PDB file of C-alpha atoms in Angstrom:
ATOM      1  CA  UNK A  12      92.490  69.951  94.324  1.00  0.00           C
ATOM      2  CA  UNK A  13      93.575  72.859  96.517  1.00  0.00           C
ATOM      3  CA  UNK A  14      94.632  76.244  95.012  1.00  0.00           C
ATOM      4  CA  UNK A  15      98.315  77.074  94.821  1.00  0.00           C
ATOM      5  CA  UNK A  16      99.079  79.005  98.031  1.00  0.00           C
ATOM      6  CA  UNK A  17      99.754  82.681  97.728  1.00  0.00           C
ATOM      7  CA  UNK A  18     100.810  84.688 100.798  1.00  0.00           C
ATOM      8  CA  UNK A  19      99.194  88.140 101.351  1.00  0.00           C
ATOM      9  CA  UNK A  20     101.640  90.962 100.790  1.00  0.00           C
ATOM     10  CA  UNK A  21      99.432  93.988 101.541  1.00  0.00           C
ATOM     11  CA  UNK A  22      96.176  95.137 102.945  1.00  0.00           C
ATOM     12  CA  UNK A  23      94.045  97.466 100.823  1.00  0.00           C
ATOM     13  CA  UNK A  24      91.315 100.120 101.322  1.00  0.00           C
ATOM     14  CA  UNK A  25      89.406 100.384  98.118  1.00  0.00           C
ATOM     15  CA  UNK A  26      87.810 103.822  97.346  1.00  0.00           C
ATOM     16  CA  UNK A  27      85.816 104.523  94.172  1.00  0.00           C
ATOM     17  CA  UNK A  28      82.822 106.191  92.706  1.00  0.00           C
ATOM     18  CA  UNK A  29      80.978 102.902  92.501  1.00  0.00           C
ATOM     19  CA  UNK A  30      77.848 104.447  91.002  1.00  0.00           C
ATOM     20  CA  UNK A  31      79.779 105.683  87.984  1.00  0.00           C
ATOM     21  CA  UNK A  32      81.648 103.862  85.350  1.00  0.00           C
ATOM     22  CA  UNK A  33      81.399 100.039  86.115  1.00  0.00           C
ATOM     23  CA  UNK A  34      85.154  99.308  85.545  1.00  0.00           C
ATOM     24  CA  UNK A  35      85.459 100.115  89.245  1.00  0.00           C
ATOM     25  CA  UNK A  36      83.325  97.130  90.166  1.00  0.00           C
ATOM     26  CA  UNK A  37      85.520  94.873  88.031  1.00  0.00           C
ATOM     27  CA  UNK A  38      88.576  96.163  89.934  1.00  0.00           C
ATOM     28  CA  UNK A  39      86.730  95.552  93.284  1.00  0.00           C
ATOM     29  CA  UNK A  40      86.006  91.943  92.182  1.00  0.00           C
ATOM     30  CA  UNK A  41      89.546  91.478  91.045  1.00  0.00           C
ATOM     31  CA  UNK A  42      90.929  92.660  94.458  1.00  0.00           C
ATOM     32  CA  UNK A  43      88.464  90.439  96.291  1.00  0.00           C
ATOM     33  CA  UNK A  44      89.697  87.444  94.249  1.00  0.00           C
ATOM     34  CA  UNK A  45      93.367  88.215  94.879  1.00  0.00           C
ATOM     35  CA  UNK A  46      95.003  86.394  97.738  1.00  0.00           C
ATOM     36  CA  UNK A  47      98.055  88.670  97.535  1.00  0.00           C
ATOM     37  CA  UNK A  48      96.041  91.491  98.975  1.00  0.00           C
ATOM     38  CA  UNK A  49      93.433  91.668 101.782  1.00  0.00           C
ATOM     39  CA  UNK A  50      90.585  94.135 101.700  1.00  0.00           C
ATOM     40  CA  UNK A  51      90.181  95.790 105.044  1.00  0.00           C
ATOM     41  CA  UNK A  52      87.674  98.536 104.106  1.00  0.00           C
ATOM     42  CA  UNK A  53      85.645  99.776 101.159  1.00  0.00           C
ATOM     43  CA  UNK A  54      84.590 103.439 100.679  1.00  0.00           C
ATOM     44  CA  UNK A  55      82.319 105.065  98.213  1.00  0.00           C
ATOM     45  CA  UNK A  56      82.741 108.659  96.743  1.00  0.00           C
ATOM     46  CA  UNK A  57      80.681 111.139  94.929  1.00  0.00           C
ATOM     47  CA  UNK A  58      80.196 110.851  91.245  1.00  0.00           C
ATOM     48  CA  UNK A  59      80.751 113.484  88.464  1.00  0.00           C
ATOM     49  CA  UNK A  60      77.492 115.254  87.404  1.00  0.00           C
ATOM     50  CA  UNK A  61      77.829 113.652  83.998  1.00  0.00           C
ATOM     51  CA  UNK A  62      76.240 110.615  85.646  1.00  0.00           C
ATOM     52  CA  UNK A  63      73.217 112.662  86.724  1.00  0.00           C
ATOM     53  CA  UNK A  64      72.532 114.616  89.903  1.00  0.00           C
ATOM     54  CA  UNK A  65      75.117 113.472  92.519  1.00  0.00           C
ATOM     55  CA  UNK A  66      72.771 113.478  95.472  1.00  0.00           C
ATOM     56  CA  UNK A  67      72.565 109.956  96.800  1.00  0.00           C
ATOM     57  CA  UNK A  68      75.161 108.552  94.477  1.00  0.00           C
ATOM     58  CA  UNK A  69      77.801 107.886  97.075  1.00  0.00           C
ATOM     59  CA  UNK A  70      75.239 105.872  99.072  1.00  0.00           C
ATOM     60  CA  UNK A  71      74.066 104.117  95.902  1.00  0.00           C
ATOM     61  CA  UNK A  72      77.648 103.251  95.129  1.00  0.00           C
ATOM     62  CA  UNK A  73      78.162 101.755  98.540  1.00  0.00           C
ATOM     63  CA  UNK A  74      75.101  99.614  98.063  1.00  0.00           C
ATOM     64  CA  UNK A  75      76.513  98.350  94.721  1.00  0.00           C
ATOM     65  CA  UNK A  76      79.887  97.547  96.207  1.00  0.00           C
ATOM     66  CA  UNK A  77      78.189  95.799  99.154  1.00  0.00           C
ATOM     67  CA  UNK A  78      75.976  93.725  96.819  1.00  0.00           C
ATOM     68  CA  UNK A  79      78.960  92.529  94.761  1.00  0.00           C
ATOM     69  CA  UNK A  80      80.952  91.538  97.860  1.00  0.00           C
ATOM     70  CA  UNK A  81      77.895  89.778  99.241  1.00  0.00           C
ATOM     71  CA  UNK A  82      77.524  87.827  96.042  1.00  0.00           C
ATOM     72  CA  UNK A  83      81.195  86.872  96.287  1.00  0.00           C
ATOM     73  CA  UNK A  84      80.772  85.987 100.070  1.00  0.00           C
ATOM     74  CA  UNK A  85      83.637  88.303 100.830  1.00  0.00           C
ATOM     75  CA  UNK A  86      83.583  89.823 104.347  1.00  0.00           C
ATOM     76  CA  UNK A  87      85.384  93.134 104.801  1.00  0.00           C
ATOM     77  CA  UNK A  88      86.471  93.787 108.355  1.00  0.00           C
ATOM     78  CA  UNK A  89      86.018  97.606 108.124  1.00  0.00           C
ATOM     79  CA  UNK A  90      82.824  97.324 106.180  1.00  0.00           C
ATOM     80  CA  UNK A  91      81.512  99.395 103.225  1.00  0.00           C
ATOM     81  CA  UNK A  92      80.952 103.097 103.824  1.00  0.00           C
ATOM     82  CA  UNK A  93      79.629 106.072 101.815  1.00  0.00           C
ATOM     83  CA  UNK A  94      81.271 109.541 101.791  1.00  0.00           C
ATOM     84  CA  UNK A  95      79.576 112.900 101.026  1.00  0.00           C
ATOM     85  CA  UNK A  96      77.898 113.775  97.753  1.00  0.00           C
ATOM     86  CA  UNK A  97      79.777 117.154  97.745  1.00  0.00           C
ATOM     87  CA  UNK A  98      83.379 117.907  97.039  1.00  0.00           C
ATOM     88  CA  UNK A  99      86.128 118.692  99.508  1.00  0.00           C
ATOM     89  CA  UNK A 100      85.532 121.866 101.582  1.00  0.00           C
ATOM     90  CA  UNK A 101      88.832 122.200 103.376  1.00  0.00           C
ATOM     91  CA  UNK A 102      87.161 122.057 106.753  1.00  0.00           C
ATOM     92  CA  UNK A 103      86.889 118.892 108.955  1.00  0.00           C
ATOM     93  CA  UNK A 104      83.632 117.048 108.424  1.00  0.00           C
ATOM     94  CA  UNK A 105      82.633 113.747 109.957  1.00  0.00           C
ATOM     95  CA  UNK A 106      81.535 111.075 107.478  1.00  0.00           C
ATOM     96  CA  UNK A 107      81.583 107.270 107.527  1.00  0.00           C
ATOM     97  CA  UNK A 108      84.073 106.893 104.619  1.00  0.00           C
ATOM     98  CA  UNK A 109      86.657 109.121 106.141  1.00  0.00           C
ATOM     99  CA  UNK A 110      86.388 107.487 109.508  1.00  0.00           C
ATOM    100  CA  UNK A 111      86.743 104.061 107.922  1.00  0.00           C
ATOM    101  CA  UNK A 112      89.987 105.111 106.281  1.00  0.00           C
ATOM    102  CA  UNK A 113      91.222 106.527 109.528  1.00  0.00           C
ATOM    103  CA  UNK A 114      90.322 103.395 111.482  1.00  0.00           C
ATOM    104  CA  UNK A 115      91.900 101.143 108.850  1.00  0.00           C
ATOM    105  CA  UNK A 116      95.075 103.088 108.964  1.00  0.00           C
ATOM    106  CA  UNK A 117      95.369 102.765 112.702  1.00  0.00           C
ATOM    107  CA  UNK A 118      94.978  99.028 112.787  1.00  0.00           C
ATOM    108  CA  UNK A 119      97.093  97.363 110.160  1.00  0.00           C
ATOM    109  CA  UNK A 120     100.095  95.049 110.370  1.00  0.00           C
ATOM    110  CA  UNK A 121     100.723  94.431 106.601  1.00  0.00           C
ATOM    111  CA  UNK A 122     101.735  97.309 104.435  1.00  0.00           C
ATOM    112  CA  UNK A 123      98.509  99.295 103.721  1.00  0.00           C
ATOM    113  CA  UNK A 124      97.630 100.655 100.256  1.00  0.00           C
ATOM    114  CA  UNK A 125      94.668 102.967  99.749  1.00  0.00           C
ATOM    115  CA  UNK A 126      93.550 102.254  96.244  1.00  0.00           C
ATOM    116  CA  UNK A 127      91.521 105.212  94.916  1.00  0.00           C
ATOM    117  CA  UNK A 128      90.138 105.103  91.338  1.00  0.00           C
ATOM    118  CA  UNK A 129      87.825 108.036  91.626  1.00  0.00           C
ATOM    119  CA  UNK A 130      87.984 111.592  93.063  1.00  0.00           C
ATOM    120  CA  UNK A 131      90.096 112.028  96.179  1.00  0.00           C
ATOM    121  CA  UNK A 132      87.309 113.395  98.264  1.00  0.00           C
ATOM    122  CA  UNK A 133      87.247 110.702 100.963  1.00  0.00           C
ATOM    123  CA  UNK A 134      90.981 110.612 101.106  1.00  0.00           C
ATOM    124  CA  UNK A 135      91.234 114.354 101.640  1.00  0.00           C
ATOM    125  CA  UNK A 136      88.610 114.254 104.371  1.00  0.00           C
ATOM    126  CA  UNK A 137      90.469 111.448 106.132  1.00  0.00           C
ATOM    127  CA  UNK A 138      93.772 113.358 106.019  1.00  0.00           C
ATOM    128  CA  UNK A 139      92.048 116.385 107.478  1.00  0.00           C
ATOM    129  CA  UNK A 140      90.412 114.401 110.272  1.00  0.00           C
ATOM    130  CA  UNK A 141      93.641 112.568 111.153  1.00  0.00           C
ATOM    131  CA  UNK A 142      96.918 113.865 109.601  1.00  0.00           C
ATOM    132  CA  UNK A 143      98.771 110.687 110.839  1.00  0.00           C
ATOM    133  CA  UNK A 144      96.996 108.784 108.135  1.00  0.00           C
ATOM    134  CA  UNK A 145      99.514 110.177 105.635  1.00  0.00           C
ATOM    135  CA  UNK A 146     102.397 108.202 107.191  1.00  0.00           C
ATOM    136  CA  UNK A 147     100.400 105.017 107.722  1.00  0.00           C
ATOM    137  CA  UNK A 148      99.654 104.047 104.121  1.00  0.00           C
ATOM    138  CA  UNK A 149     100.524 104.517 100.494  1.00  0.00           C
ATOM    139  CA  UNK A 150      97.931 106.013  98.126  1.00  0.00           C
ATOM    140  CA  UNK A 151      97.700 104.260  94.785  1.00  0.00           C
ATOM    141  CA  UNK A 152      95.614 106.773  92.734  1.00  0.00           C
ATOM    142  CA  UNK A 153      94.117 106.271  89.314  1.00  0.00           C
ATOM    143  CA  UNK A 154      93.929 109.865  88.151  1.00  0.00           C
ATOM    144  CA  UNK A 155      95.546 112.948  86.824  1.00  0.00           C
ATOM    145  CA  UNK A 156      97.195 113.539  83.473  1.00  0.00           C
ATOM    146  CA  UNK A 157     100.276 115.108  81.940  1.00  0.00           C
ATOM    147  CA  UNK A 158     100.148 118.596  80.493  1.00  0.00           C
ATOM    148  CA  UNK A 159      96.962 120.626  80.570  1.00  0.00           C
ATOM    149  CA  UNK A 160      94.430 117.890  79.965  1.00  0.00           C
ATOM    150  CA  UNK A 161      91.568 117.659  82.196  1.00  0.00           C
ATOM    151  CA  UNK A 162      91.163 114.207  83.691  1.00  0.00           C
ATOM    152  CA  UNK A 163      87.927 112.894  85.149  1.00  0.00           C
ATOM    153  CA  UNK A 164      89.057 111.838  88.610  1.00  0.00           C
ATOM    154  CA  UNK A 165      90.999 114.947  89.123  1.00  0.00           C
ATOM    155  CA  UNK A 166      88.551 117.561  87.913  1.00  0.00           C
ATOM    156  CA  UNK A 167      85.551 115.886  89.633  1.00  0.00           C
ATOM    157  CA  UNK A 168      87.045 117.198  92.939  1.00  0.00           C
ATOM    158  CA  UNK A 169      90.086 119.405  91.994  1.00  0.00           C
ATOM    159  CA  UNK A 170      90.288 120.831  95.538  1.00  0.00           C
ATOM    160  CA  UNK A 171      90.599 117.364  97.046  1.00  0.00           C
ATOM    161  CA  UNK A 172      93.262 116.388  94.498  1.00  0.00           C
ATOM    162  CA  UNK A 173      95.345 119.532  95.315  1.00  0.00           C
ATOM    163  CA  UNK A 174      95.091 118.938  99.072  1.00  0.00           C
ATOM    164  CA  UNK A 175      95.964 115.211  98.963  1.00  0.00           C
ATOM    165  CA  UNK A 176      98.869 115.522  96.406  1.00  0.00           C
ATOM    166  CA  UNK A 177     100.199 118.469  98.263  1.00  0.00           C
ATOM    167  CA  UNK A 178     100.805 116.503 101.433  1.00  0.00           C
ATOM    168  CA  UNK A 179     104.597 115.893 101.676  1.00  0.00           C
ATOM    169  CA  UNK A 180     104.096 113.052 104.172  1.00  0.00           C
ATOM    170  CA  UNK A 181     101.977 110.914 101.893  1.00  0.00           C
ATOM    171  CA  UNK A 182     103.580 108.237  99.695  1.00  0.00           C
ATOM    172  CA  UNK A 183     101.689 108.269  96.281  1.00  0.00           C
ATOM    173  CA  UNK A 184     101.795 105.835  93.428  1.00  0.00           C
ATOM    174  CA  UNK A 185     100.035 107.579  90.636  1.00  0.00           C
ATOM    175  CA  UNK A 186      98.553 105.894  87.532  1.00  0.00           C
ATOM    176  CA  UNK A 187      97.764 108.888  85.296  1.00  0.00           C
ATOM    177  CA  UNK A 188      95.423 108.840  82.213  1.00  0.00           C
ATOM    178  CA  UNK A 189      98.216 108.130  79.846  1.00  0.00           C
ATOM    179  CA  UNK A 190      98.916 104.893  81.764  1.00  0.00           C
ATOM    180  CA  UNK A 191      95.471 103.655  82.902  1.00  0.00           C
ATOM    181  CA  UNK A 192      94.073 104.065  79.385  1.00  0.00           C
ATOM    182  CA  UNK A 193      96.511 101.356  78.267  1.00  0.00           C
ATOM    183  CA  UNK A 194      94.431  98.888  80.170  1.00  0.00           C
ATOM    184  CA  UNK A 195      91.679  97.506  77.904  1.00  0.00           C
ATOM    185  CA  UNK A 196      89.932  94.216  77.252  1.00  0.00           C
ATOM    186  CA  UNK A 197      87.963  93.031  74.237  1.00  0.00           C
ATOM    187  CA  UNK A 198      84.226  93.219  75.031  1.00  0.00           C
ATOM    188  CA  UNK A 199      83.980  89.581  73.740  1.00  0.00           C
ATOM    189  CA  UNK A 200      86.579  88.447  76.321  1.00  0.00           C
ATOM    190  CA  UNK A 201      84.785  90.212  79.134  1.00  0.00           C
ATOM    191  CA  UNK A 202      81.378  88.854  78.022  1.00  0.00           C
ATOM    192  CA  UNK A 203      82.773  85.288  78.007  1.00  0.00           C
ATOM    193  CA  UNK A 204      84.537  85.769  81.339  1.00  0.00           C
ATOM    194  CA  UNK A 205      81.352  87.042  82.962  1.00  0.00           C
ATOM    195  CA  UNK A 206      79.251  84.176  81.516  1.00  0.00           C
ATOM    196  CA  UNK A 207      81.721  81.591  82.845  1.00  0.00           C
ATOM    197  CA  UNK A 208      82.563  83.431  86.072  1.00  0.00           C
ATOM    198  CA  UNK A 209      80.053  81.982  88.476  1.00  0.00           C
ATOM    199  CA  UNK A 210      77.754  84.184  90.658  1.00  0.00           C
ATOM    200  CA  UNK A 211      80.176  87.183  90.585  1.00  0.00           C
ATOM    201  CA  UNK A 212      80.492  87.022  86.833  1.00  0.00           C
ATOM    202  CA  UNK A 213      76.687  86.753  86.405  1.00  0.00           C
ATOM    203  CA  UNK A 214      76.211  89.845  88.706  1.00  0.00           C
ATOM    204  CA  UNK A 215      78.761  91.852  86.704  1.00  0.00           C
ATOM    205  CA  UNK A 216      77.305  90.744  83.337  1.00  0.00           C
ATOM    206  CA  UNK A 217      73.841  91.883  84.455  1.00  0.00           C
ATOM    207  CA  UNK A 218      75.165  95.180  85.797  1.00  0.00           C
ATOM    208  CA  UNK A 219      77.037  95.906  82.614  1.00  0.00           C
ATOM    209  CA  UNK A 220      74.103  95.143  80.414  1.00  0.00           C
ATOM    210  CA  UNK A 221      71.650  97.180  82.432  1.00  0.00           C
ATOM    211  CA  UNK A 222      73.985 100.177  82.773  1.00  0.00           C
ATOM    212  CA  UNK A 223      72.473 103.620  82.284  1.00  0.00           C
ATOM    213  CA  UNK A 224      75.026 105.823  80.621  1.00  0.00           C
ATOM    214  CA  UNK A 225      74.958 109.372  79.138  1.00  0.00           C
ATOM    215  CA  UNK A 226      73.775 109.529  75.554  1.00  0.00           C
ATOM    216  CA  UNK A 227      77.262 110.585  74.335  1.00  0.00           C
ATOM    217  CA  UNK A 228      78.816 107.319  75.587  1.00  0.00           C
ATOM    218  CA  UNK A 229      79.036 104.851  72.661  1.00  0.00           C
ATOM    219  CA  UNK A 230      80.373 101.277  73.312  1.00  0.00           C
ATOM    220  CA  UNK A 231      82.961  99.922  70.899  1.00  0.00           C
ATOM    221  CA  UNK A 232      84.790  96.583  70.746  1.00  0.00           C
ATOM    222  CA  UNK A 233      87.077  97.371  73.688  1.00  0.00           C
ATOM    223  CA  UNK A 234      86.261  98.176  77.277  1.00  0.00           C
ATOM    224  CA  UNK A 235      88.619 100.353  79.255  1.00  0.00           C
ATOM    225  CA  UNK A 236      89.422  98.845  82.627  1.00  0.00           C
ATOM    226  CA  UNK A 237      91.570 101.691  83.861  1.00  0.00           C
ATOM    227  CA  UNK A 238      90.466 101.317  87.485  1.00  0.00           C
ATOM    228  CA  UNK A 239      92.268  97.959  87.594  1.00  0.00           C
ATOM    229  CA  UNK A 240      95.665  99.397  86.988  1.00  0.00           C
ATOM    230  CA  UNK A 241      96.692  99.332  90.637  1.00  0.00           C
ATOM    231  CA  UNK A 242      96.220  95.504  90.645  1.00  0.00           C
ATOM    232  CA  UNK A 243      99.709  95.434  89.168  1.00  0.00           C
ATOM    233  CA  UNK A 244     101.191  96.525  92.501  1.00  0.00           C
ATOM    234  CA  UNK A 245      98.643  95.176  95.006  1.00  0.00           C
ATOM    235  CA  UNK A 246      97.749  91.736  93.588  1.00  0.00           C
ATOM    236  CA  UNK A 247     100.514  90.953  91.108  1.00  0.00           C
ATOM    237  CA  UNK A 248     103.899  92.026  92.651  1.00  0.00           C
ATOM    238  CA  UNK A 249     104.429  94.953  90.242  1.00  0.00           C
ATOM    239  CA  UNK A 250     105.473  92.658  87.340  1.00  0.00           C
ATOM    240  CA  UNK A 251     105.208  94.193  83.875  1.00  0.00           C
ATOM    241  CA  UNK A 252     105.123  97.774  85.171  1.00  0.00           C
ATOM    242  CA  UNK A 253     107.457 100.721  84.871  1.00  0.00           C
ATOM    243  CA  UNK A 254     107.467 103.985  86.792  1.00  0.00           C
ATOM    244  CA  UNK A 255     109.351 107.282  87.312  1.00  0.00           C
ATOM    245  CA  UNK A 256     110.296 108.498  90.783  1.00  0.00           C
ATOM    246  CA  UNK A 257     109.932 112.052  92.056  1.00  0.00           C
ATOM    247  CA  UNK A 258     111.633 112.184  95.413  1.00  0.00           C
ATOM    248  CA  UNK A 259     111.501 109.216  97.769  1.00  0.00           C
ATOM    249  CA  UNK A 260     107.759 109.082  98.222  1.00  0.00           C
ATOM    250  CA  UNK A 261     106.261 109.656  94.700  1.00  0.00           C
ATOM    251  CA  UNK A 262     105.973 107.340  91.859  1.00  0.00           C
ATOM    252  CA  UNK A 263     104.284 107.940  88.467  1.00  0.00           C
ATOM    253  CA  UNK A 264     103.544 104.661  86.681  1.00  0.00           C
ATOM    254  CA  UNK A 265     104.279 104.993  82.954  1.00  0.00           C
ATOM    255  CA  UNK A 266     103.191 101.478  81.819  1.00  0.00           C
ATOM    256  CA  UNK A 267     101.310  98.498  83.151  1.00  0.00           C
ATOM    257  CA  UNK A 268     100.998  95.070  81.499  1.00  0.00           C
ATOM    258  CA  UNK A 269      97.372  95.087  80.402  1.00  0.00           C
ATOM    259  CA  UNK A 270      97.423  91.435  79.318  1.00  0.00           C
ATOM    260  CA  UNK A 271      98.747  90.241  82.613  1.00  0.00           C
ATOM    261  CA  UNK A 272      96.026  92.143  84.553  1.00  0.00           C
ATOM    262  CA  UNK A 273      93.113  91.064  82.335  1.00  0.00           C
ATOM    263  CA  UNK A 274      94.367  87.486  82.042  1.00  0.00           C
ATOM    264  CA  UNK A 275      94.719  87.297  85.830  1.00  0.00           C
ATOM    265  CA  UNK A 276      91.093  88.667  86.383  1.00  0.00           C
ATOM    266  CA  UNK A 277      89.575  86.260  83.896  1.00  0.00           C
ATOM    267  CA  UNK A 278      91.400  83.215  85.373  1.00  0.00           C
ATOM    268  CA  UNK A 279      90.439  84.130  88.899  1.00  0.00           C
ATOM    269  CA  UNK A 280      86.812  84.655  87.966  1.00  0.00           C
ATOM    270  CA  UNK A 281      86.595  81.273  86.416  1.00  0.00           C
ATOM    271  CA  UNK A 282      88.491  79.515  89.293  1.00  0.00           C
ATOM    272  CA  UNK A 283      85.743  80.474  91.740  1.00  0.00           C
ATOM    273  CA  UNK A 284      83.862  77.363  90.757  1.00  0.00           C
ATOM    274  CA  UNK A 285      86.771  75.260  92.209  1.00  0.00           C
ATOM    275  CA  UNK A 286      86.840  76.969  95.607  1.00  0.00           C
TER     276      UNK A 286
END
């Protein structure tokens, strides 16, 4: 029995600190399983020092993302590329991740969304290398917070965040901490989904269970999947979400349907066995 046909509605570049919190890899798998979007490039950014010395982490993250896509037999036209292990400097620097973003922005027909669920380092470097990138895509960023709170993705590279968000030509759909923290799944549901999810589920299960985390991180009955928040607009038509607009090019999402996103991921993971 063939799958119900879904037409692609956008292309996506996926940028994340893949060597950090593993919810990014869940989001990558979810995007790869979603026919409504088409992955055209994957880029890997630096991690926060809380995950250990950052040297080599961007490259390690690129290897993790590449392994997952390989297990899923997903080919990405623009490949998987690592950025630098240091924050944004404000001066042009040539790196594979920034060039991959520039190249993807130059060659797309479908609306292009750059989904970043980590620091904005690679995005900032790409905009500095080629300013025309700003008008060629929409940035869906998981990061920032209201008030004075320090948020992980923003403070990991605050200079990059200031540069990117200060670009008036760039359309931004922001999923701040108050919104992305709404997205959680019971650990039991994830465990079962991974066990029944074929090769990709088995790979994710192994990665979660062998994860090295700082001593202060204690696992509870829920796992936050904040990096999956943009799936509501890339893979799911925006259903069950709400946002506030600031001008014509900026949205701040205030709510996402956590159940819709998690249920969609679990179903797509299990359906792999029929494809």
